[in-house]
Short mmCIF file of C-alpha atoms and ligand atoms in Angstrom, two decimals:
data_model
loop_
_atom_site.label_atom_id
_atom_site.label_comp_id
_atom_site.label_asym_id
_atom_site.label_seq_id
_atom_site.Cartn_x
_atom_site.Cartn_y
_atom_site.Cartn_z
CA MET A 1 -7.08 -18.58 -32.67
CA SER A 2 -3.64 -19.35 -30.69
CA THR A 3 -3.40 -21.91 -28.15
CA VAL A 4 -3.15 -20.21 -24.77
CA ILE A 5 -0.19 -21.22 -22.63
CA PRO A 6 -0.63 -18.95 -19.38
CA LEU A 7 1.83 -16.92 -17.41
CA ALA A 8 2.37 -19.37 -14.42
CA ASP A 9 4.91 -19.18 -11.75
CA ARG A 10 6.29 -21.97 -9.50
CA PHE A 11 4.10 -20.96 -6.77
CA GLY A 12 1.12 -21.97 -8.70
CA ARG A 13 -0.01 -18.25 -9.47
CA VAL A 14 -1.25 -17.46 -12.90
CA ALA A 15 -1.03 -13.87 -14.03
CA THR A 16 -4.11 -12.77 -16.04
CA ASP A 17 -4.02 -9.02 -14.97
CA LEU A 18 -1.84 -6.87 -17.10
CA ARG A 19 -0.59 -3.11 -16.02
CA VAL A 20 0.47 -1.40 -19.05
CA SER A 21 2.37 1.87 -18.55
CA LEU A 22 2.16 4.22 -21.35
CA THR A 23 4.48 6.79 -20.17
CA ASP A 24 6.72 7.61 -17.29
CA ARG A 25 5.81 11.35 -17.74
CA CYS A 26 3.25 13.16 -15.38
CA ASN A 27 1.65 16.38 -14.81
CA LEU A 28 1.70 16.52 -11.11
CA ARG A 29 4.52 16.39 -8.87
CA CYS A 30 3.03 14.58 -5.72
CA THR A 31 5.61 15.00 -3.05
CA TYR A 32 5.54 11.34 -2.29
CA CYS A 33 6.12 10.29 -5.76
CA MET A 34 8.56 12.45 -7.63
CA PRO A 35 10.74 15.53 -6.91
CA GLU A 36 9.50 19.02 -7.77
CA GLU A 37 11.84 19.35 -10.94
CA GLY A 38 10.39 15.95 -12.44
CA LEU A 39 12.77 13.19 -13.17
CA ALA A 40 14.93 12.25 -16.16
CA TRP A 41 12.13 11.16 -18.59
CA MET A 42 12.60 8.21 -21.09
CA PRO A 43 13.81 9.25 -24.43
CA ARG A 44 10.91 8.86 -26.97
CA GLU A 45 12.76 6.26 -28.94
CA GLN A 46 13.01 4.02 -26.04
CA GLN A 47 9.35 4.13 -25.53
CA LEU A 48 7.15 1.58 -27.33
CA THR A 49 5.16 2.92 -30.12
CA ASP A 50 1.36 2.62 -30.11
CA ASP A 51 1.74 -0.32 -32.42
CA GLU A 52 4.29 -2.05 -30.31
CA VAL A 53 1.78 -1.70 -27.26
CA GLY A 54 -0.95 -2.97 -29.30
CA ARG A 55 1.01 -5.95 -30.30
CA LEU A 56 2.24 -6.88 -26.96
CA ILE A 57 -1.29 -6.48 -25.61
CA ARG A 58 -2.62 -8.78 -28.26
CA ILE A 59 -0.05 -11.46 -27.43
CA ALA A 60 -0.93 -11.25 -23.87
CA VAL A 61 -4.70 -11.80 -24.43
CA GLU A 62 -4.60 -14.21 -27.51
CA MET A 63 -1.46 -16.11 -26.25
CA LEU A 64 -0.93 -15.90 -22.68
CA GLY A 65 -4.61 -15.86 -21.17
CA VAL A 66 -4.56 -12.17 -19.92
CA ARG A 67 -8.05 -11.21 -19.27
CA ASP A 68 -7.66 -7.49 -17.53
CA VAL A 69 -5.55 -4.80 -18.96
CA ARG A 70 -5.21 -1.78 -17.01
CA PHE A 71 -3.31 1.42 -18.48
CA THR A 72 -1.31 3.56 -16.09
CA GLY A 73 1.78 5.48 -15.94
CA GLY A 74 3.06 8.11 -15.34
CA GLU A 75 0.09 9.80 -16.29
CA PRO A 76 -1.56 7.74 -19.13
CA LEU A 77 -3.78 10.65 -20.35
CA LEU A 78 -0.66 12.16 -21.54
CA ARG A 79 -0.15 9.63 -24.13
CA ARG A 80 -1.24 11.00 -27.39
CA GLY A 81 -2.31 7.68 -28.92
CA LEU A 82 -4.24 6.46 -25.76
CA VAL A 83 -7.66 6.26 -27.41
CA GLY A 84 -6.30 4.37 -30.39
CA ILE A 85 -4.57 1.80 -28.04
CA VAL A 86 -7.78 1.53 -26.15
CA ARG A 87 -9.75 0.95 -29.28
CA ALA A 88 -7.16 -1.78 -30.60
CA ALA A 89 -7.47 -3.62 -27.23
CA ALA A 90 -11.03 -3.54 -27.30
CA SER A 91 -11.19 -5.35 -30.51
CA LEU A 92 -9.41 -8.28 -29.38
CA SER A 93 -11.02 -11.65 -28.79
CA PRO A 94 -11.65 -12.70 -26.25
CA ARG A 95 -12.21 -8.91 -25.34
CA PRO A 96 -10.23 -7.99 -22.16
CA ASP A 97 -11.92 -5.93 -19.49
CA LEU A 98 -10.16 -2.52 -19.91
CA MET A 99 -9.46 0.03 -17.18
CA LEU A 100 -7.30 3.22 -16.48
CA THR A 101 -5.61 4.72 -13.33
CA THR A 102 -5.22 8.36 -13.89
CA ASN A 103 -4.74 11.48 -11.91
CA GLY A 104 -8.01 12.82 -13.63
CA ILE A 105 -6.51 15.92 -15.15
CA GLY A 106 -7.97 15.86 -18.86
CA LEU A 107 -10.45 13.14 -17.94
CA GLU A 108 -13.32 15.82 -18.47
CA ARG A 109 -12.42 15.96 -22.19
CA LEU A 110 -11.15 12.27 -22.57
CA ALA A 111 -13.74 10.18 -20.71
CA GLY A 112 -16.38 10.30 -23.57
CA PRO A 113 -13.83 9.31 -26.24
CA LEU A 114 -12.30 6.69 -24.03
CA ARG A 115 -15.64 5.25 -23.45
CA GLU A 116 -16.62 5.10 -26.83
CA ALA A 117 -13.24 3.46 -27.56
CA GLY A 118 -14.02 0.68 -25.36
CA LEU A 119 -12.70 1.62 -21.92
CA ASP A 120 -14.83 -0.10 -19.09
CA ARG A 121 -13.76 1.76 -15.98
CA VAL A 122 -11.48 4.16 -14.31
CA ASN A 123 -9.57 4.79 -11.09
CA VAL A 124 -9.07 8.30 -10.37
CA SER A 125 -6.25 9.25 -7.71
CA LEU A 126 -7.35 11.91 -5.25
CA ASP A 127 -5.42 12.54 -1.78
CA THR A 128 -7.35 15.57 -0.55
CA LEU A 129 -10.29 17.53 -1.22
CA ASP A 130 -8.84 20.86 0.29
CA PRO A 131 -7.46 22.99 -2.51
CA VAL A 132 -4.64 24.52 -0.49
CA ARG A 133 -3.54 20.83 0.57
CA PHE A 134 -3.78 19.63 -2.92
CA GLN A 135 -1.54 22.35 -4.25
CA ALA A 136 0.92 21.46 -1.43
CA LEU A 137 0.74 17.75 -2.24
CA THR A 138 0.89 17.72 -5.88
CA ARG A 139 2.66 21.17 -6.46
CA ARG A 140 0.06 22.10 -8.88
CA ASP A 141 -3.37 23.84 -8.67
CA ARG A 142 -5.57 21.23 -10.35
CA LEU A 143 -8.14 19.93 -7.87
CA ASP A 144 -11.12 21.49 -9.78
CA ASP A 145 -9.95 19.46 -13.01
CA VAL A 146 -9.82 16.22 -11.19
CA LEU A 147 -13.13 16.77 -9.72
CA ARG A 148 -14.51 17.59 -13.13
CA GLY A 149 -12.66 14.45 -14.48
CA LEU A 150 -14.40 12.25 -11.83
CA ALA A 151 -17.83 13.70 -12.76
CA ALA A 152 -17.20 13.30 -16.53
CA ALA A 153 -16.20 9.59 -15.96
CA ALA A 154 -19.32 8.86 -14.16
CA ALA A 155 -21.38 10.60 -16.79
CA ALA A 156 -19.70 8.65 -19.54
CA GLY A 157 -20.42 5.23 -17.83
CA LEU A 158 -16.82 4.54 -16.82
CA THR A 159 -18.43 3.06 -13.73
CA PRO A 160 -17.90 2.09 -10.89
CA VAL A 161 -15.64 5.10 -10.76
CA LYS A 162 -13.02 4.54 -8.16
CA ILE A 163 -10.91 6.83 -6.14
CA ASN A 164 -7.45 5.70 -4.95
CA THR A 165 -6.29 7.62 -1.98
CA VAL A 166 -2.78 7.70 -0.25
CA LEU A 167 -2.76 8.81 3.35
CA MET A 168 0.34 10.61 4.81
CA ARG A 169 0.86 11.13 8.36
CA GLY A 170 0.59 14.95 9.25
CA ILE A 171 -0.40 15.84 5.78
CA ASN A 172 -3.87 14.17 4.95
CA ASP A 173 -4.42 11.45 7.45
CA ASP A 174 -7.14 13.38 9.08
CA GLU A 175 -9.15 13.53 5.67
CA ALA A 176 -10.33 9.70 5.50
CA PRO A 177 -13.94 10.45 6.97
CA ALA A 178 -14.21 13.28 4.62
CA LEU A 179 -13.18 11.58 1.59
CA LEU A 180 -15.50 8.85 2.41
CA ARG A 181 -18.28 11.09 2.64
CA PHE A 182 -17.49 12.73 -0.62
CA ALA A 183 -17.09 9.18 -2.33
CA LEU A 184 -20.49 8.23 -0.85
CA ASP A 185 -22.25 11.43 -1.80
CA HIS A 186 -21.19 11.20 -5.57
CA GLY A 187 -21.47 7.14 -6.04
CA TYR A 188 -17.69 6.76 -6.27
CA GLN A 189 -15.90 3.85 -4.71
CA LEU A 190 -13.29 4.86 -2.27
CA ARG A 191 -10.00 2.67 -1.80
CA PHE A 192 -7.07 3.76 0.49
CA ILE A 193 -3.60 2.61 -0.62
CA GLU A 194 -0.83 2.16 2.02
CA GLN A 195 2.18 4.02 1.14
CA MET A 196 4.85 1.83 -0.41
CA PRO A 197 8.62 2.16 -0.73
CA LEU A 198 8.29 3.28 -4.42
CA ASP A 199 9.31 6.92 -4.28
CA ALA A 200 12.05 8.53 -6.52
CA GLN A 201 13.52 10.34 -3.33
CA HIS A 202 13.67 7.15 -1.38
CA GLN A 203 12.09 8.91 1.68
CA TRP A 204 9.44 6.39 2.52
CA ASP A 205 9.65 5.27 6.28
CA ARG A 206 7.97 2.40 7.53
CA HIS A 207 7.45 3.97 11.04
CA THR A 208 5.71 6.75 9.85
CA MET A 209 3.46 5.42 7.08
CA VAL A 210 -0.35 5.33 7.79
CA THR A 211 -1.30 1.62 8.15
CA ALA A 212 -4.65 -0.11 7.21
CA ASP A 213 -5.27 -0.58 10.83
CA GLU A 214 -5.01 3.28 11.24
CA ILE A 215 -7.29 4.04 8.34
CA LEU A 216 -9.78 1.64 9.43
CA ALA A 217 -9.69 3.20 13.06
CA SER A 218 -10.22 6.63 11.55
CA LEU A 219 -13.25 5.44 9.67
CA SER A 220 -14.90 3.84 12.84
CA PRO A 221 -17.74 6.60 12.88
CA TYR A 222 -19.13 5.00 9.77
CA GLY A 223 -19.38 1.82 11.62
CA LEU A 224 -18.26 -0.39 8.90
CA LEU A 225 -19.03 -4.00 8.53
CA PRO A 226 -17.05 -6.97 7.16
CA ASP A 227 -17.84 -7.65 3.38
CA LEU A 228 -18.51 -11.10 2.96
CA VAL A 229 -18.17 -11.14 -0.85
CA SER A 230 -14.79 -12.86 -1.63
CA ARG A 231 -11.85 -10.65 -2.41
CA GLY A 232 -10.54 -13.09 -4.93
CA THR A 233 -7.14 -11.78 -6.42
CA ALA A 234 -8.24 -8.21 -5.88
CA PRO A 235 -5.67 -6.09 -3.87
CA ALA A 236 -8.53 -4.21 -1.75
CA GLU A 237 -9.95 -5.57 1.23
CA THR A 238 -13.60 -4.08 1.35
CA TRP A 239 -15.85 -3.24 4.01
CA LEU A 240 -19.50 -2.39 3.75
CA VAL A 241 -20.84 1.08 4.73
CA PRO A 242 -24.17 0.63 6.35
CA GLY A 243 -26.98 2.97 5.34
CA HIS A 244 -25.30 3.76 2.09
CA VAL A 245 -25.92 2.40 -1.45
CA ASP A 246 -23.51 2.82 -4.51
CA ALA A 247 -24.53 4.29 -7.83
CA ALA A 248 -25.77 0.88 -8.98
CA GLY A 249 -27.92 0.60 -5.99
CA GLU A 250 -25.56 -2.08 -4.33
CA PRO A 251 -24.36 -1.72 -0.70
CA ALA A 252 -21.89 0.94 -0.43
CA ARG A 253 -18.20 -0.35 0.14
CA VAL A 254 -14.83 1.10 0.94
CA GLY A 255 -11.55 -0.63 0.18
CA VAL A 256 -8.16 -0.59 1.85
CA ILE A 257 -5.13 -1.90 -0.02
CA GLY A 258 -2.59 -2.82 2.85
CA SER A 259 0.45 -3.65 0.38
CA VAL A 260 2.73 -3.37 3.37
CA THR A 261 1.04 -4.38 6.38
CA ARG A 262 -1.57 -6.82 5.01
CA PRO A 263 0.47 -8.12 1.80
CA PHE A 264 -1.62 -10.17 -0.59
CA CYS A 265 1.18 -11.60 -2.89
CA GLY A 266 0.00 -15.22 -2.57
CA ASP A 267 -2.90 -14.19 -4.64
CA CYS A 268 -1.10 -11.82 -6.86
CA ASP A 269 -2.25 -12.27 -10.54
CA ARG A 270 -0.45 -9.21 -12.01
CA THR A 271 2.15 -8.92 -14.88
CA ARG A 272 3.45 -5.40 -15.67
CA LEU A 273 4.86 -3.79 -18.81
CA THR A 274 6.85 -0.69 -18.51
CA ALA A 275 6.46 2.07 -21.27
CA ASP A 276 9.99 1.00 -22.63
CA GLY A 277 8.83 -2.51 -23.16
CA GLN A 278 10.33 -4.46 -20.10
CA VAL A 279 8.27 -7.02 -18.31
CA ARG A 280 8.18 -6.96 -14.47
CA ASP A 281 6.78 -9.81 -12.50
CA CYS A 282 6.24 -7.54 -9.35
CA LEU A 283 6.17 -3.78 -8.43
CA PHE A 284 9.08 -4.56 -6.36
CA ALA A 285 11.09 -6.75 -8.86
CA ARG A 286 14.76 -5.83 -9.22
CA GLU A 287 14.91 -7.50 -12.75
CA GLU A 288 13.15 -6.93 -15.79
CA SER A 289 12.96 -8.80 -19.15
CA ASP A 290 13.13 -6.78 -22.48
CA LEU A 291 10.37 -7.41 -24.96
CA ARG A 292 11.23 -4.26 -26.84
CA LYS A 293 14.34 -5.63 -28.26
CA LEU A 294 12.65 -8.81 -29.19
CA LEU A 295 10.12 -6.70 -31.08
CA ARG A 296 12.53 -4.49 -32.73
CA ASP A 297 14.70 -7.58 -33.81
CA GLY A 298 11.78 -8.90 -35.61
CA ALA A 299 10.95 -11.85 -33.23
CA PRO A 300 7.79 -13.73 -34.06
CA ASP A 301 4.74 -13.57 -31.69
CA ALA A 302 5.48 -17.00 -30.23
CA GLU A 303 9.15 -16.12 -29.22
CA VAL A 304 7.68 -13.14 -27.45
CA ALA A 305 5.08 -14.84 -25.69
CA GLU A 306 7.55 -17.41 -24.59
CA ALA A 307 9.96 -14.76 -23.25
CA TRP A 308 7.09 -13.32 -21.36
CA ARG A 309 6.33 -16.69 -19.88
CA VAL A 310 9.89 -17.13 -18.71
CA ALA A 311 10.03 -13.75 -17.29
CA MET A 312 7.19 -14.57 -14.97
CA SER A 313 7.96 -17.95 -14.02
CA GLY A 314 10.77 -16.73 -11.69
CA LYS A 315 8.28 -14.51 -9.69
CA ARG A 316 9.14 -14.62 -6.00
CA ALA A 317 6.76 -15.77 -3.33
CA GLY A 318 6.39 -12.06 -1.92
CA HIS A 319 7.53 -8.49 -2.29
CA GLY A 320 10.02 -8.90 0.42
CA ILE A 321 9.49 -5.37 2.11
CA ASP A 322 9.72 -7.04 5.46
CA ASP A 323 12.98 -8.90 4.52
CA PRO A 324 15.88 -7.16 6.37
CA ALA A 325 17.74 -7.48 2.80
CA PHE A 326 14.94 -5.54 1.13
CA LEU A 327 16.22 -3.09 -1.55
CA GLN A 328 13.72 -0.50 -3.22
CA PRO A 329 13.70 -1.07 -6.85
CA THR A 330 15.92 1.29 -9.06
CA ARG A 331 12.69 2.48 -11.04
CA PRO A 332 10.39 4.54 -8.95
CA MET A 333 6.59 3.96 -9.15
CA SER A 334 5.93 6.60 -11.87
CA ALA A 335 8.26 4.78 -14.29
CA ILE A 336 7.03 1.27 -13.43
CA GLY A 337 3.36 2.05 -13.65
CA GLY A 338 1.30 2.30 -10.56
N1 SAM B 1 -0.82 9.40 -12.95
C1 SAM B 1 -1.64 8.08 -12.43
C2 SAM B 1 -2.46 8.39 -11.09
O1 SAM B 1 -2.16 9.39 -10.68
O2 SAM B 1 -3.51 7.67 -10.83
C3 SAM B 1 -1.07 6.67 -12.47
C4 SAM B 1 0.14 6.39 -11.88
S1 SAM B 1 0.21 6.67 -10.04
C5 SAM B 1 1.97 6.13 -9.98
C6 SAM B 1 -0.74 5.34 -9.79
C7 SAM B 1 -1.24 5.45 -8.11
O3 SAM B 1 -0.05 5.16 -7.52
C8 SAM B 1 -1.63 6.74 -7.64
O4 SAM B 1 -2.86 6.45 -6.95
C9 SAM B 1 -0.68 7.28 -6.69
O5 SAM B 1 -1.24 7.90 -5.46
C10 SAM B 1 -0.13 5.83 -6.26
N2 SAM B 1 1.26 6.05 -5.61
C11 SAM B 1 2.32 6.60 -5.90
N3 SAM B 1 3.31 6.47 -5.28
C12 SAM B 1 3.12 5.71 -4.33
C13 SAM B 1 3.56 5.02 -3.05
N4 SAM B 1 4.82 5.27 -2.86
N5 SAM B 1 2.83 4.12 -2.35
C14 SAM B 1 1.69 3.99 -2.51
N6 SAM B 1 0.87 4.51 -3.68
C15 SAM B 1 1.59 5.37 -4.46
#
């Protein structure tokens, strides 16, 4: 086995959690993510092949000490080779934890094959339970597909099934209690994510975003209690929901990811790979390092691994959203990998 030299930065953080975007395409058009007509999708030849993705994940696990791999996008279920990519990652040693973030469309069919290939867990994005709102928010009439996808994920054992929700003022910010009730009833774990300046349309506004404090205030009828289990490097702060247990019989929890008002950059352990093989050290990074070129120029594993280490060593202390000089990254969330 190769010697592991980890992805360390000058602030003492070590990246062990890899987010791999498998495509920038999506079958929804969430209003806060991309315009109705979609975006100029990445040309196929620029996208990493399944073998290239597999090779980079192997280098990350075997040579850089990555322990968790999360597949995302765009919509990762649209990637034809997904099951094979998961199977290859699951065969690595040490075997990484394998997760997927998805909008849930198509999960009904794919949950079983993905589980069988070695996927451990899923996060399904769901911002509303109201079909009319769902259509307005995503510009597609697919709420039932998402709900069936959630059920299939639970049935396939991709547990705990987590739900990611973004609340937006005047659109779905009244739905936090109902979404929590739904999650508790079905044994899913709900996590609210503060909206971040990552939309393709550059319409994010700090003054109208729904904050973690507001989300928690709207859940006050549940009498949430602080969760004494350490959060570690997880982005979500969690609270216990008294009187409820999850599918495993543990106390039920709800999470809030306060990326804007409660940043957790000091504990960040993430490294990101875009679908065209660029390493990003942060969602908000303005620079990327091109690993695809190294792969296609025939670089050996050791050279690719070293380029990845160099890329991560310059990670900034924080995402800088509060900095007056903050500039939104050129790529939107869907092209970085959320
Ligand atoms: N298509 C997959 C999905 O829907 O989960 C994966 C990619 S999507 C970009 C990942 C997550 O990012 C979704 O939960 C989505 O709601 C969230 N998201 C998109 N834009 C966001 C923003 N500006 N701020 C916070 N979360 C955002």
